[in-house]
Amino acid sequence: MSLMAEPRSWRVAAAATAPVALIGGGEWAAAVQPDGYSRARDSISALAAQGASDRWIMTTALSLVGISYLLTAIGLTGARTSGRWLLALGGAATVLVAASPQPHPLHVPAAGIAFVALALWPVASRLPTGWTAAAVSAVTAALLGWFALQLGGTWLGATERAVAWTEACWPVVCVLVIRAARTPDSGTVSR
């Protein structure tokens, strides 16, 4: 069974957009904040919150991340359907996070849905292999637990970034591994 027919360039570009937008946008938005902002202590969402300096930067970045997840879910046709749906749910919830900046009442529930769906999608998709995907979901869940313990704590920003960056990088890793494993003569890889 094929994991993915010919991994076209748009799939790689869609998956690569998430980490570039999240990390690049987050660093740019943090750089333009007043002196009191701390990447270790303050959340990514604070960069797009009502009253943040140049909040449009992080709002745009989060929107691009969500759209990236949605497009990647569409493109990973060889993934299990449940994994693709979880990745798409994470993408839609991320777009909702961008559309409902703090202190909007939908912000925290949307962020929670996004974090959990994106932690579970690897094991549900079984990409690029079942055991690797399970390990990534386990590590991401552990990071998510650490983040939850830091809510209101000193390392909130650092733990949130650890989870979010891990979740943003995994789709592009899957697409690149599948692309590299594709046999040259058939255009497909086997499970």
PDB file of C-alpha atoms in Angstrom:
ATOM      1  CA  MET A   1       0.000   0.000   0.000  1.00  0.00           C
ATOM      2  CA  SER A   2       1.335   3.431  -0.926  1.00  0.00           C
ATOM      3  CA  LEU A   3       1.946   5.989   1.820  1.00  0.00           C
ATOM      4  CA  MET A   4       1.578   8.817  -0.631  1.00  0.00           C
ATOM      5  CA  ALA A   5       1.593   8.995  -4.353  1.00  0.00           C
ATOM      6  CA  GLU A   6       4.294  11.297  -5.705  1.00  0.00           C
ATOM      7  CA  PRO A   7       5.047  13.793  -2.877  1.00  0.00           C
ATOM      8  CA  ARG A   8       4.530  16.916  -4.949  1.00  0.00           C
ATOM      9  CA  SER A   9       6.254  20.172  -4.104  1.00  0.00           C
ATOM     10  CA  TRP A  10       3.064  21.805  -2.816  1.00  0.00           C
ATOM     11  CA  ARG A  11       2.880  19.181  -0.055  1.00  0.00           C
ATOM     12  CA  VAL A  12       6.407  19.968   1.062  1.00  0.00           C
ATOM     13  CA  ALA A  13       5.731  23.721   0.888  1.00  0.00           C
ATOM     14  CA  ALA A  14       2.469  23.378   2.820  1.00  0.00           C
ATOM     15  CA  ALA A  15       4.078  21.313   5.570  1.00  0.00           C
ATOM     16  CA  ALA A  16       7.183  23.535   5.755  1.00  0.00           C
ATOM     17  CA  THR A  17       5.080  26.664   6.211  1.00  0.00           C
ATOM     18  CA  ALA A  18       4.053  25.733   9.772  1.00  0.00           C
ATOM     19  CA  PRO A  19       7.482  25.744  11.444  1.00  0.00           C
ATOM     20  CA  VAL A  20       8.716  28.700   9.382  1.00  0.00           C
ATOM     21  CA  ALA A  21       5.651  30.806  10.219  1.00  0.00           C
ATOM     22  CA  LEU A  22       5.474  29.746  13.873  1.00  0.00           C
ATOM     23  CA  ILE A  23       9.139  30.126  14.738  1.00  0.00           C
ATOM     24  CA  GLY A  24       9.896  33.038  12.410  1.00  0.00           C
ATOM     25  CA  GLY A  25       6.696  34.909  13.188  1.00  0.00           C
ATOM     26  CA  GLY A  26       7.061  34.260  16.895  1.00  0.00           C
ATOM     27  CA  GLU A  27      10.633  35.507  16.996  1.00  0.00           C
ATOM     28  CA  TRP A  28       9.786  38.599  14.930  1.00  0.00           C
ATOM     29  CA  ALA A  29       6.730  39.389  17.067  1.00  0.00           C
ATOM     30  CA  ALA A  30       8.730  38.905  20.280  1.00  0.00           C
ATOM     31  CA  ALA A  31      11.470  41.215  19.015  1.00  0.00           C
ATOM     32  CA  VAL A  32       9.041  44.132  18.584  1.00  0.00           C
ATOM     33  CA  GLN A  33       7.435  43.781  22.027  1.00  0.00           C
ATOM     34  CA  PRO A  34       8.259  46.186  24.853  1.00  0.00           C
ATOM     35  CA  ASP A  35      11.115  45.247  27.189  1.00  0.00           C
ATOM     36  CA  GLY A  36       8.848  43.357  29.620  1.00  0.00           C
ATOM     37  CA  TYR A  37       8.093  40.456  27.249  1.00  0.00           C
ATOM     38  CA  SER A  38       9.952  37.221  28.030  1.00  0.00           C
ATOM     39  CA  ARG A  39      10.064  34.251  25.623  1.00  0.00           C
ATOM     40  CA  ALA A  40      10.626  31.940  28.597  1.00  0.00           C
ATOM     41  CA  ARG A  41       7.800  33.287  30.744  1.00  0.00           C
ATOM     42  CA  ASP A  42       5.183  34.708  28.339  1.00  0.00           C
ATOM     43  CA  SER A  43       2.990  32.750  25.946  1.00  0.00           C
ATOM     44  CA  ILE A  44       3.010  32.857  22.184  1.00  0.00           C
ATOM     45  CA  SER A  45      -0.619  34.000  22.368  1.00  0.00           C
ATOM     46  CA  ALA A  46       0.456  37.115  24.271  1.00  0.00           C
ATOM     47  CA  LEU A  47       2.159  38.234  21.052  1.00  0.00           C
ATOM     48  CA  ALA A  48      -1.226  38.350  19.284  1.00  0.00           C
ATOM     49  CA  ALA A  49      -3.302  39.429  22.303  1.00  0.00           C
ATOM     50  CA  GLN A  50      -5.382  42.575  22.424  1.00  0.00           C
ATOM     51  CA  GLY A  51      -2.949  45.398  23.202  1.00  0.00           C
ATOM     52  CA  ALA A  52       0.234  43.594  22.064  1.00  0.00           C
ATOM     53  CA  SER A  53       2.657  45.619  19.938  1.00  0.00           C
ATOM     54  CA  ASP A  54       2.298  44.744  16.261  1.00  0.00           C
ATOM     55  CA  ARG A  55      -0.079  41.908  17.104  1.00  0.00           C
ATOM     56  CA  TRP A  56      -0.779  41.442  13.394  1.00  0.00           C
ATOM     57  CA  ILE A  57       2.587  39.644  13.061  1.00  0.00           C
ATOM     58  CA  MET A  58       1.668  36.750  15.354  1.00  0.00           C
ATOM     59  CA  THR A  59      -1.959  36.745  14.193  1.00  0.00           C
ATOM     60  CA  THR A  60      -0.760  36.295  10.608  1.00  0.00           C
ATOM     61  CA  ALA A  61       1.782  33.661  11.660  1.00  0.00           C
ATOM     62  CA  LEU A  62      -0.831  31.633  13.571  1.00  0.00           C
ATOM     63  CA  SER A  63      -3.232  31.856  10.623  1.00  0.00           C
ATOM     64  CA  LEU A  64      -0.521  30.562   8.273  1.00  0.00           C
ATOM     65  CA  VAL A  65       0.292  27.725  10.683  1.00  0.00           C
ATOM     66  CA  GLY A  66      -3.367  26.656  10.821  1.00  0.00           C
ATOM     67  CA  ILE A  67      -3.752  26.816   7.048  1.00  0.00           C
ATOM     68  CA  SER A  68      -0.515  24.842   6.686  1.00  0.00           C
ATOM     69  CA  TYR A  69      -1.914  22.049   8.861  1.00  0.00           C
ATOM     70  CA  LEU A  70      -5.157  21.998   6.857  1.00  0.00           C
ATOM     71  CA  LEU A  71      -3.330  21.772   3.518  1.00  0.00           C
ATOM     72  CA  THR A  72      -0.945  19.141   4.850  1.00  0.00           C
ATOM     73  CA  ALA A  73      -3.904  17.057   6.066  1.00  0.00           C
ATOM     74  CA  ILE A  74      -5.358  17.221   2.561  1.00  0.00           C
ATOM     75  CA  GLY A  75      -2.025  16.275   0.982  1.00  0.00           C
ATOM     76  CA  LEU A  76      -1.128  13.302   3.184  1.00  0.00           C
ATOM     77  CA  THR A  77      -3.459  10.997   1.319  1.00  0.00           C
ATOM     78  CA  GLY A  78      -1.644   7.850   2.449  1.00  0.00           C
ATOM     79  CA  ALA A  79      -2.123   8.631   6.138  1.00  0.00           C
ATOM     80  CA  ARG A  80      -4.902   7.011   8.079  1.00  0.00           C
ATOM     81  CA  THR A  81      -8.092   9.035   7.911  1.00  0.00           C
ATOM     82  CA  SER A  82      -8.224   9.553  11.682  1.00  0.00           C
ATOM     83  CA  GLY A  83      -4.750  11.119  11.627  1.00  0.00           C
ATOM     84  CA  ARG A  84      -5.648  13.421   8.753  1.00  0.00           C
ATOM     85  CA  TRP A  85      -8.818  14.525  10.560  1.00  0.00           C
ATOM     86  CA  LEU A  86      -6.870  15.251  13.752  1.00  0.00           C
ATOM     87  CA  LEU A  87      -4.291  17.279  11.816  1.00  0.00           C
ATOM     88  CA  ALA A  88      -7.104  19.191  10.089  1.00  0.00           C
ATOM     89  CA  LEU A  89      -8.832  19.765  13.446  1.00  0.00           C
ATOM     90  CA  GLY A  90      -5.568  21.101  14.852  1.00  0.00           C
ATOM     91  CA  GLY A  91      -5.308  23.413  11.850  1.00  0.00           C
ATOM     92  CA  ALA A  92      -8.866  24.693  12.138  1.00  0.00           C
ATOM     93  CA  ALA A  93      -8.449  25.245  15.874  1.00  0.00           C
ATOM     94  CA  THR A  94      -5.198  27.139  15.240  1.00  0.00           C
ATOM     95  CA  VAL A  95      -6.988  29.433  12.782  1.00  0.00           C
ATOM     96  CA  LEU A  96      -9.643  29.980  15.480  1.00  0.00           C
ATOM     97  CA  VAL A  97      -6.865  30.828  17.989  1.00  0.00           C
ATOM     98  CA  ALA A  98      -5.641  33.506  15.567  1.00  0.00           C
ATOM     99  CA  ALA A  99      -9.173  34.814  15.032  1.00  0.00           C
ATOM    100  CA  SER A 100      -9.955  35.019  18.760  1.00  0.00           C
ATOM    101  CA  PRO A 101      -7.010  36.732  20.467  1.00  0.00           C
ATOM    102  CA  GLN A 102      -6.683  36.823  24.242  1.00  0.00           C
ATOM    103  CA  PRO A 103      -8.817  37.607  26.232  1.00  0.00           C
ATOM    104  CA  HIS A 104     -11.531  36.322  23.840  1.00  0.00           C
ATOM    105  CA  PRO A 105     -13.458  33.463  25.524  1.00  0.00           C
ATOM    106  CA  LEU A 106     -12.842  31.054  22.602  1.00  0.00           C
ATOM    107  CA  HIS A 107      -9.069  31.487  22.686  1.00  0.00           C
ATOM    108  CA  VAL A 108      -8.151  29.047  25.465  1.00  0.00           C
ATOM    109  CA  PRO A 109     -10.539  26.232  24.405  1.00  0.00           C
ATOM    110  CA  ALA A 110      -9.406  26.554  20.771  1.00  0.00           C
ATOM    111  CA  ALA A 111      -5.743  26.438  21.829  1.00  0.00           C
ATOM    112  CA  GLY A 112      -6.427  23.368  23.982  1.00  0.00           C
ATOM    113  CA  ILE A 113      -8.145  21.567  21.103  1.00  0.00           C
ATOM    114  CA  ALA A 114      -5.291  22.459  18.754  1.00  0.00           C
ATOM    115  CA  PHE A 115      -2.581  21.263  21.147  1.00  0.00           C
ATOM    116  CA  VAL A 116      -4.315  17.947  21.899  1.00  0.00           C
ATOM    117  CA  ALA A 117      -5.296  17.192  18.276  1.00  0.00           C
ATOM    118  CA  LEU A 118      -1.772  17.953  17.082  1.00  0.00           C
ATOM    119  CA  ALA A 119      -0.280  15.741  19.792  1.00  0.00           C
ATOM    120  CA  LEU A 120      -2.495  12.819  18.760  1.00  0.00           C
ATOM    121  CA  TRP A 121      -2.354  13.060  14.975  1.00  0.00           C
ATOM    122  CA  PRO A 122       1.038  11.306  14.571  1.00  0.00           C
ATOM    123  CA  VAL A 123      -0.046   8.088  16.290  1.00  0.00           C
ATOM    124  CA  ALA A 124      -3.420   8.179  14.523  1.00  0.00           C
ATOM    125  CA  SER A 125      -1.791   8.725  11.111  1.00  0.00           C
ATOM    126  CA  ARG A 126       0.929   6.092  11.619  1.00  0.00           C
ATOM    127  CA  LEU A 127       3.292   8.198   9.488  1.00  0.00           C
ATOM    128  CA  PRO A 128       6.011   7.588   8.537  1.00  0.00           C
ATOM    129  CA  THR A 129       5.894   4.328  10.563  1.00  0.00           C
ATOM    130  CA  GLY A 130       3.616   3.233  13.379  1.00  0.00           C
ATOM    131  CA  TRP A 131       6.274   3.032  16.094  1.00  0.00           C
ATOM    132  CA  THR A 132       7.907   6.344  15.135  1.00  0.00           C
ATOM    133  CA  ALA A 133       4.552   8.092  15.087  1.00  0.00           C
ATOM    134  CA  ALA A 134       3.646   6.631  18.481  1.00  0.00           C
ATOM    135  CA  ALA A 135       6.954   7.825  19.929  1.00  0.00           C
ATOM    136  CA  VAL A 136       6.409  11.345  18.576  1.00  0.00           C
ATOM    137  CA  SER A 137       2.896  11.450  20.058  1.00  0.00           C
ATOM    138  CA  ALA A 138       4.256  10.248  23.406  1.00  0.00           C
ATOM    139  CA  VAL A 139       6.994  12.891  23.471  1.00  0.00           C
ATOM    140  CA  THR A 140       4.556  15.598  22.408  1.00  0.00           C
ATOM    141  CA  ALA A 141       2.046  14.511  25.064  1.00  0.00           C
ATOM    142  CA  ALA A 142       4.796  14.666  27.692  1.00  0.00           C
ATOM    143  CA  LEU A 143       5.730  18.177  26.545  1.00  0.00           C
ATOM    144  CA  LEU A 144       2.060  19.130  26.630  1.00  0.00           C
ATOM    145  CA  GLY A 145       1.839  17.845  30.216  1.00  0.00           C
ATOM    146  CA  TRP A 146       4.901  19.903  31.158  1.00  0.00           C
ATOM    147  CA  PHE A 147       3.279  22.947  29.554  1.00  0.00           C
ATOM    148  CA  ALA A 148       0.044  22.334  31.499  1.00  0.00           C
ATOM    149  CA  LEU A 149       2.050  22.219  34.732  1.00  0.00           C
ATOM    150  CA  GLN A 150       3.573  25.572  33.838  1.00  0.00           C
ATOM    151  CA  LEU A 151       0.263  27.423  33.316  1.00  0.00           C
ATOM    152  CA  GLY A 152       0.866  30.580  35.303  1.00  0.00           C
ATOM    153  CA  GLY A 153       4.433  29.469  36.018  1.00  0.00           C
ATOM    154  CA  THR A 154       7.891  30.790  35.272  1.00  0.00           C
ATOM    155  CA  TRP A 155       8.498  28.593  32.196  1.00  0.00           C
ATOM    156  CA  LEU A 156       5.111  28.945  30.478  1.00  0.00           C
ATOM    157  CA  GLY A 157       6.555  30.470  27.297  1.00  0.00           C
ATOM    158  CA  ALA A 158       9.423  27.998  27.024  1.00  0.00           C
ATOM    159  CA  THR A 159       7.229  24.932  27.509  1.00  0.00           C
ATOM    160  CA  GLU A 160       4.559  26.232  25.127  1.00  0.00           C
ATOM    161  CA  ARG A 161       7.214  26.796  22.480  1.00  0.00           C
ATOM    162  CA  ALA A 162       8.605  23.288  23.012  1.00  0.00           C
ATOM    163  CA  VAL A 163       5.179  21.768  22.364  1.00  0.00           C
ATOM    164  CA  ALA A 164       4.187  24.081  19.522  1.00  0.00           C
ATOM    165  CA  TRP A 165       7.519  23.788  17.699  1.00  0.00           C
ATOM    166  CA  THR A 166       7.490  19.991  17.977  1.00  0.00           C
ATOM    167  CA  GLU A 167       3.940  19.888  16.624  1.00  0.00           C
ATOM    168  CA  ALA A 168       4.820  22.294  13.798  1.00  0.00           C
ATOM    169  CA  CYS A 169       7.909  20.353  12.702  1.00  0.00           C
ATOM    170  CA  TRP A 170       6.422  16.850  12.590  1.00  0.00           C
ATOM    171  CA  PRO A 171       4.253  17.271   9.448  1.00  0.00           C
ATOM    172  CA  VAL A 172       7.237  18.446   7.395  1.00  0.00           C
ATOM    173  CA  VAL A 173       9.350  15.584   8.749  1.00  0.00           C
ATOM    174  CA  CYS A 174       6.669  13.121   7.593  1.00  0.00           C
ATOM    175  CA  VAL A 175       6.449  14.626   4.125  1.00  0.00           C
ATOM    176  CA  LEU A 176      10.240  14.701   3.707  1.00  0.00           C
ATOM    177  CA  VAL A 177      10.734  11.128   4.990  1.00  0.00           C
ATOM    178  CA  ILE A 178       8.047   9.855   2.649  1.00  0.00           C
ATOM    179  CA  ARG A 179       9.521  11.790  -0.249  1.00  0.00           C
ATOM    180  CA  ALA A 180      13.010  10.388   0.458  1.00  0.00           C
ATOM    181  CA  ALA A 181      11.705   6.823   0.820  1.00  0.00           C
ATOM    182  CA  ARG A 182       9.819   6.895  -2.473  1.00  0.00           C
ATOM    183  CA  THR A 183      11.147   4.331  -4.879  1.00  0.00           C
ATOM    184  CA  PRO A 184      12.332   5.998  -8.084  1.00  0.00           C
ATOM    185  CA  ASP A 185      10.676   3.530 -10.448  1.00  0.00           C
ATOM    186  CA  SER A 186       7.159   3.396  -9.015  1.00  0.00           C
ATOM    187  CA  GLY A 187       6.746   6.735  -7.267  1.00  0.00           C
ATOM    188  CA  THR A 188       5.460   5.015  -4.141  1.00  0.00           C
ATOM    189  CA  VAL A 189       6.759   3.581  -0.903  1.00  0.00           C
ATOM    190  CA  SER A 190       5.437   0.589   0.929  1.00  0.00           C
ATOM    191  CA  ARG A 191       4.492   0.397   4.564  1.00  0.00           C
TER     192      ARG A 191
END
